[in-house]
Amino acid sequence: MKVDLLLADSGEVDPNGKLHALGIGWTSTVSPTPPMVVILILQIMPTETDILGHPLTINVSIRTQDGEQFLAPGPDGGSHPIQIQGDAMINPSAELQAGLPISTSLVLPIGPGIPLLERRLYSWDVAITAKGDDRALASDSSVFYVSRLVQPIQQP
């Protein structure tokens, strides 16, 4: 299994499975962050049929330049990781019978306002494991730089 993680301003997967994205591949942003999407493109090779039809766990999180999980201040005064976790299952398809890899894309929308420190490197990281097993089947990351702080837009 292979996974590619990309950052974009917006994106969607249409009903035919085709990925559409705008502002894809950026590596610099501001803080607090604007809305964005994390795009995951998964590929399963024809030799990897043992994972088809079995539950997978997908973990996506922000890490600091030191490799630590980023903790954002929460409304309760505590610090909380920014993390997305979900389960997925990929079923056999016609591509597999033709000897082609199975490809599927996920678009994860991220709301605005993540309070990152300026002039620092961060990364969005993904790890995919078989459900109940901590060994990564696939992983990737996308490093980005926070260039400056901006004032949030004040609502009237």
Coordinates of C-alpha atoms in Angstrom, one line a residue:
M1 CA 0.0 0.0 0.0
K2 CA 1.1 3.5 -0.8
V3 CA -0.3 6.8 0.5
D4 CA 0.5 10.3 -0.7
L5 CA -0.5 13.3 1.5
L6 CA -1.0 16.7 -0.2
L7 CA -2.1 20.1 1.1
A8 CA -4.5 22.2 -0.9
D9 CA -6.8 25.2 -0.4
S10 CA -9.9 23.2 -1.4
G11 CA -10.8 19.9 -3.0
E12 CA -13.4 17.2 -3.5
V13 CA -13.8 13.7 -4.9
D14 CA -16.6 13.4 -7.5
P15 CA -19.0 10.5 -7.7
N16 CA -16.7 8.8 -10.2
G17 CA -13.8 8.9 -7.8
K18 CA -11.9 11.7 -9.6
L19 CA -10.0 14.1 -7.4
H20 CA -10.4 17.8 -8.0
A21 CA -8.3 20.3 -6.0
L22 CA -7.4 24.0 -6.0
G23 CA -4.2 25.5 -4.6
I24 CA -2.6 22.1 -4.4
G25 CA 0.9 21.5 -3.1
W26 CA 1.5 24.6 -1.0
T27 CA 4.4 24.6 1.5
S28 CA 3.9 28.0 3.3
T29 CA 1.0 29.4 5.2
V30 CA 0.1 32.0 7.9
S31 CA -1.2 31.7 11.4
P32 CA -3.9 31.4 12.4
T33 CA -4.3 29.1 9.4
P34 CA -6.9 29.7 6.7
P35 CA -9.3 26.9 5.7
M36 CA -7.5 24.0 3.9
V37 CA -7.8 20.4 2.9
V38 CA -5.6 17.4 3.5
I39 CA -5.7 15.1 0.5
L40 CA -4.8 11.4 0.8
I41 CA -4.3 9.4 -2.3
L42 CA -4.2 5.6 -1.5
Q43 CA -2.9 3.0 -3.9
I44 CA -3.1 -0.8 -3.3
M45 CA -1.0 -3.0 -5.6
P46 CA -2.4 -6.2 -7.1
T47 CA 0.0 -8.2 -4.9
E48 CA -1.6 -6.7 -1.7
T49 CA -5.0 -8.3 -1.9
D50 CA -4.7 -9.5 1.7
I51 CA -5.7 -6.0 3.0
L52 CA -8.8 -5.7 0.7
G53 CA -12.1 -6.0 2.6
H54 CA -10.4 -5.6 6.0
P55 CA -10.8 -2.5 8.2
L56 CA -8.0 0.0 8.1
T57 CA -7.4 2.8 10.6
I58 CA -6.3 6.2 9.2
N59 CA -4.6 8.7 11.6
V60 CA -3.8 12.2 10.4
S61 CA -2.2 14.8 12.7
I62 CA 0.0 17.9 12.8
R63 CA 3.6 17.5 14.1
T64 CA 6.1 20.2 15.2
Q65 CA 9.5 20.5 13.6
D66 CA 10.8 18.4 16.5
G67 CA 8.5 15.5 15.6
E68 CA 6.2 16.1 18.6
Q69 CA 2.4 16.1 18.1
F70 CA 1.2 19.7 18.0
L71 CA -1.1 20.7 20.9
A72 CA -3.6 23.5 20.4
P73 CA -5.2 25.5 23.2
G74 CA -8.7 24.3 23.8
P75 CA -11.8 26.1 25.1
D76 CA -11.4 24.3 28.5
G77 CA -7.9 25.9 29.0
G78 CA -6.1 22.6 28.3
S79 CA -4.0 21.6 25.3
H80 CA -5.4 19.2 22.7
P81 CA -3.8 17.4 19.7
I82 CA -5.1 18.3 16.2
Q83 CA -5.9 14.8 15.0
I84 CA -8.3 13.1 12.6
Q85 CA -8.8 9.4 13.0
G86 CA -11.2 7.2 11.1
D87 CA -11.8 3.7 9.8
A88 CA -12.0 2.7 6.1
M89 CA -12.3 -0.4 4.1
I90 CA -11.2 -0.9 0.5
N91 CA -13.0 -3.5 -1.5
P92 CA -11.8 -5.3 -4.6
S93 CA -12.6 -3.6 -7.9
A94 CA -12.3 -4.1 -11.7
E95 CA -8.9 -2.5 -11.7
L96 CA -7.5 -5.3 -9.6
Q97 CA -8.7 -8.0 -12.0
A98 CA -7.0 -6.1 -14.8
G99 CA -3.7 -6.1 -12.9
L100 CA -3.8 -2.4 -12.1
P101 CA -3.5 -0.9 -8.6
I102 CA -6.6 0.2 -6.8
S103 CA -6.5 4.0 -6.3
T104 CA -8.8 6.0 -4.0
S105 CA -8.7 9.5 -2.7
L106 CA -9.9 11.1 0.5
V107 CA -10.3 14.9 1.1
L108 CA -10.3 16.0 4.7
P109 CA -11.5 19.6 5.2
I110 CA -9.7 21.5 8.0
G111 CA -11.4 24.6 9.3
P112 CA -9.6 27.9 9.8
G113 CA -7.8 29.1 12.9
I114 CA -5.1 26.7 13.9
P115 CA -2.8 28.8 16.1
L116 CA 0.7 27.8 14.9
L117 CA 3.9 29.7 15.8
E118 CA 5.4 31.8 13.1
R119 CA 8.8 31.0 11.4
R120 CA 8.5 27.4 12.3
L121 CA 8.2 24.1 10.3
Y122 CA 5.3 21.8 10.9
S123 CA 4.0 18.7 9.1
W124 CA 0.7 17.0 8.4
D125 CA 1.4 13.3 8.9
V126 CA -0.7 10.2 8.0
A127 CA -0.3 6.6 9.1
I128 CA -2.5 3.8 7.9
T129 CA -2.7 0.6 9.9
A130 CA -4.7 -2.6 9.9
K131 CA -7.5 -2.1 12.5
G132 CA -6.2 -3.3 15.9
D133 CA -2.6 -3.4 14.7
D134 CA -0.1 -0.6 15.3
R135 CA 2.2 -1.5 12.4
A136 CA 2.0 1.1 9.6
L137 CA 1.0 -0.3 6.2
A138 CA 1.7 3.1 4.7
S139 CA 2.6 6.6 5.9
D140 CA 3.5 10.0 4.4
S141 CA 3.9 13.6 5.5
S142 CA 3.9 17.1 4.0
V143 CA 6.1 19.7 5.6
F144 CA 5.0 23.4 5.6
Y145 CA 6.3 26.6 7.0
V146 CA 4.4 29.3 8.9
S147 CA 5.7 32.5 7.5
R148 CA 3.9 35.1 9.6
L149 CA 1.1 35.9 12.0
V150 CA -2.1 37.6 10.7
Q151 CA -4.9 39.2 12.5
P152 CA -8.1 37.1 12.5
I153 CA -11.1 38.7 10.8
Q154 CA -13.3 40.3 13.4
Q155 CA -17.0 39.5 13.1
P156 CA -19.4 42.5 13.5

